[in-house]
Short mmCIF file of C-alpha atoms in Angstrom, two decimals:
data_model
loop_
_atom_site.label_atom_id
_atom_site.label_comp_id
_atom_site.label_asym_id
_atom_site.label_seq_id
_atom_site.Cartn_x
_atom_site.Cartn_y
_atom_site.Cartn_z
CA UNK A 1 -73.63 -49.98 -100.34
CA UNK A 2 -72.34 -53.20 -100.59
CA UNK A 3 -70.11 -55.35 -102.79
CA UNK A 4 -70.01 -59.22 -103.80
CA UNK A 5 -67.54 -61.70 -104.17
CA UNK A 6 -66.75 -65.34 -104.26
CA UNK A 7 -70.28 -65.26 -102.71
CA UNK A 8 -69.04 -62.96 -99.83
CA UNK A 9 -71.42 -60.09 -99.11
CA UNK A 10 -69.33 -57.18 -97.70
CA UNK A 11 -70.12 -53.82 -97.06
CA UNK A 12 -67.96 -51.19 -99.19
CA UNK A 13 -65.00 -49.04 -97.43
CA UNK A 14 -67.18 -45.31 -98.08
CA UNK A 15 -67.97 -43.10 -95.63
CA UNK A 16 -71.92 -43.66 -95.49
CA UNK A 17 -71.23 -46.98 -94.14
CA UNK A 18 -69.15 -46.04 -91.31
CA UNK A 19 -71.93 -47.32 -88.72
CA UNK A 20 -71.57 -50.93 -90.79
CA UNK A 21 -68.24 -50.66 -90.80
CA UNK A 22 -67.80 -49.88 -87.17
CA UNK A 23 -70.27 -53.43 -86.15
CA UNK A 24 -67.44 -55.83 -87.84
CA UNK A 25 -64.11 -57.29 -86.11
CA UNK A 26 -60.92 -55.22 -86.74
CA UNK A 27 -57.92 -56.04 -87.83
CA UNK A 28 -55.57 -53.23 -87.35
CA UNK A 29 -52.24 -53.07 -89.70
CA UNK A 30 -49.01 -51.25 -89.44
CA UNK A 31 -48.13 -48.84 -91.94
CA UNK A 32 -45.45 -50.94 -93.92
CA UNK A 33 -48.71 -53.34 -95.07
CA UNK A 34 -51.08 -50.64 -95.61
CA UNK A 35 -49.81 -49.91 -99.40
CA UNK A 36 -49.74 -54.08 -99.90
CA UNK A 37 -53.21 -54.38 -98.79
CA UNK A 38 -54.34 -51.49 -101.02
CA UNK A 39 -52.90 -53.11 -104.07
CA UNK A 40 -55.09 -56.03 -103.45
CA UNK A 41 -52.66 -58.38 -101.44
CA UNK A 42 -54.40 -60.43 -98.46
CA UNK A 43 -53.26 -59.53 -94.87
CA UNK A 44 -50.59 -61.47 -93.20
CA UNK A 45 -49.69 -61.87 -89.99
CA UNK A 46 -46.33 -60.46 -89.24
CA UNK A 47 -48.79 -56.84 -90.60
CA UNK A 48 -50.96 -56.93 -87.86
CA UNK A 49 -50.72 -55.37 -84.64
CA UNK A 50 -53.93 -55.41 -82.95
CA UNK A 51 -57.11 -57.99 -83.73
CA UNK A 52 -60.09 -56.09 -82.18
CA UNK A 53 -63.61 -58.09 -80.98
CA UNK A 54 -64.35 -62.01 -81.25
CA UNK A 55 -65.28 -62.98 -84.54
CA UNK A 56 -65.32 -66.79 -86.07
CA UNK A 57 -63.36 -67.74 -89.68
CA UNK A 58 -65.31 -66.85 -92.59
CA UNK A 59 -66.34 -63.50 -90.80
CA UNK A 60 -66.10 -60.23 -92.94
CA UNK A 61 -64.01 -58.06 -90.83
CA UNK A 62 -62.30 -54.30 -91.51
CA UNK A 63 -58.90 -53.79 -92.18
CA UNK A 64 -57.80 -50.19 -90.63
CA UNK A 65 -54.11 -48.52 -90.64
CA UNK A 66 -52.61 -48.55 -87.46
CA UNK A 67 -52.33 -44.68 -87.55
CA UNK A 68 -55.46 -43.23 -88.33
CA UNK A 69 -57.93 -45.86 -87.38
CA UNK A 70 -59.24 -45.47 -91.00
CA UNK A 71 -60.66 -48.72 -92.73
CA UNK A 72 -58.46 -49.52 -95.85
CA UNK A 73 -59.77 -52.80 -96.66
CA UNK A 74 -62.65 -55.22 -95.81
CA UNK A 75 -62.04 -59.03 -96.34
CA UNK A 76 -62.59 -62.38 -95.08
CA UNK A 77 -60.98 -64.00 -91.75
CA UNK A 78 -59.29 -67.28 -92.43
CA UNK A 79 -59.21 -67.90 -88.73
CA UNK A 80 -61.01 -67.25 -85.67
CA UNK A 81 -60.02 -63.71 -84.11
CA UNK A 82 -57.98 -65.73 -81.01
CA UNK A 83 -56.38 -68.10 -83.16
CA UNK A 84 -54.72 -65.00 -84.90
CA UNK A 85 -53.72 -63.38 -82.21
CA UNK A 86 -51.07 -66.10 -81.64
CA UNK A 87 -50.15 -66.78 -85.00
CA UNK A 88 -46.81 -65.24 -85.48
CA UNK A 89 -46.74 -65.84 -89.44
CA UNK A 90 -49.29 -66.58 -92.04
CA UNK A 91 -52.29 -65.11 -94.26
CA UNK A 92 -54.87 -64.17 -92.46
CA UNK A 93 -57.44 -62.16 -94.24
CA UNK A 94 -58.79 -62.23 -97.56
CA UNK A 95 -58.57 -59.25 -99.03
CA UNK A 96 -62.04 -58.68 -100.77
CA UNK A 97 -62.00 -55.10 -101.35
CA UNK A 98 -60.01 -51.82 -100.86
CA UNK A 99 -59.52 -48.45 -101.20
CA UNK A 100 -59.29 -47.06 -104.88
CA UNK A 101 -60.68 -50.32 -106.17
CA UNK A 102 -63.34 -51.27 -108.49
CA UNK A 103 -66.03 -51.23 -105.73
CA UNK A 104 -64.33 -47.46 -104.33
CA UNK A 105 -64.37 -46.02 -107.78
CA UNK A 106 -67.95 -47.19 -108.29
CA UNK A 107 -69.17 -46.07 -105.01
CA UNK A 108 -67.42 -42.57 -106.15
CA UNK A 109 -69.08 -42.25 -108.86
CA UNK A 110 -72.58 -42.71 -108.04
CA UNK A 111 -71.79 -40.80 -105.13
CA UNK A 112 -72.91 -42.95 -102.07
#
C-alpha cells in the first residue's frame, strides 16, 4: 500500500511492505527524536546516528529507531545521503508519513 503527498509516492510504514521498505535508504534516529518524528516533525540532524545506503535528494527513504531497527517514518531526503553524513545541524528529511497517522490508521483498518 502506498500513500501520496505533495506529489511524493511513498510506500506506507505496515508490515506487508517490509520487502519495500527494506529497498529504500535508512536513516536511523536515536530515541530522544523518535516521539518528534511520530508527531509529524521532519528529521534533523543532531537525531540521526547512522545514514544507511547512497541515495540522491528528493529520494523517499525510511526513518527507523535506533533500537529496534523498526521503521517509524518514511519521508523525503533534502540532501544526498553523503552530504548528511557531515552535516552536524539541520533538517534533513521530510517527514511524509508515520506511525499512528492518517495513512497507519487507514492501512489498519482495511487491514493490509
Amino acid at each position: 500500500m502506498f500513500g501520496e503527498r505533495g506529489g511524493v509516492v511513498f510506500p506506507l510504514v505496515v508490515e506487508s511492505n517490509g520487502e519495500v521498505l527494506d529497498r529504500l535508504g535508512v536513516v536511523v534516529v536515536d530515541r530522544g527524536a523518535v516521539p518528534r518524528i511520530v508527531s509529524g516533525a521532519d528529521v534533523m540532524r543532531p537525531g540521526v546516528v547512522e545514514v544507511v545506503g547512497d541515495f540522491s535528494a528528493g529520494s523517499v527513504v525510511v526513518v527507523r529507531d535506533e533500537v529496534h531497527k523498526k521503521p517509524v517514518a518514511v519521508g523525503r531526503a533534502l540532501y544526498d545521503a553523503d552530504v548528511i553524513r557531515g552535516m552536524e545541524r539541520g533538517r534533513v528529511v521530510e517527514n511524509l508519513h508515520y506511525v499512528d497517522d492518517r495513512f497507519w490508521k487507514l492501512a489498519l483498518r482495511i487491514k493490509v
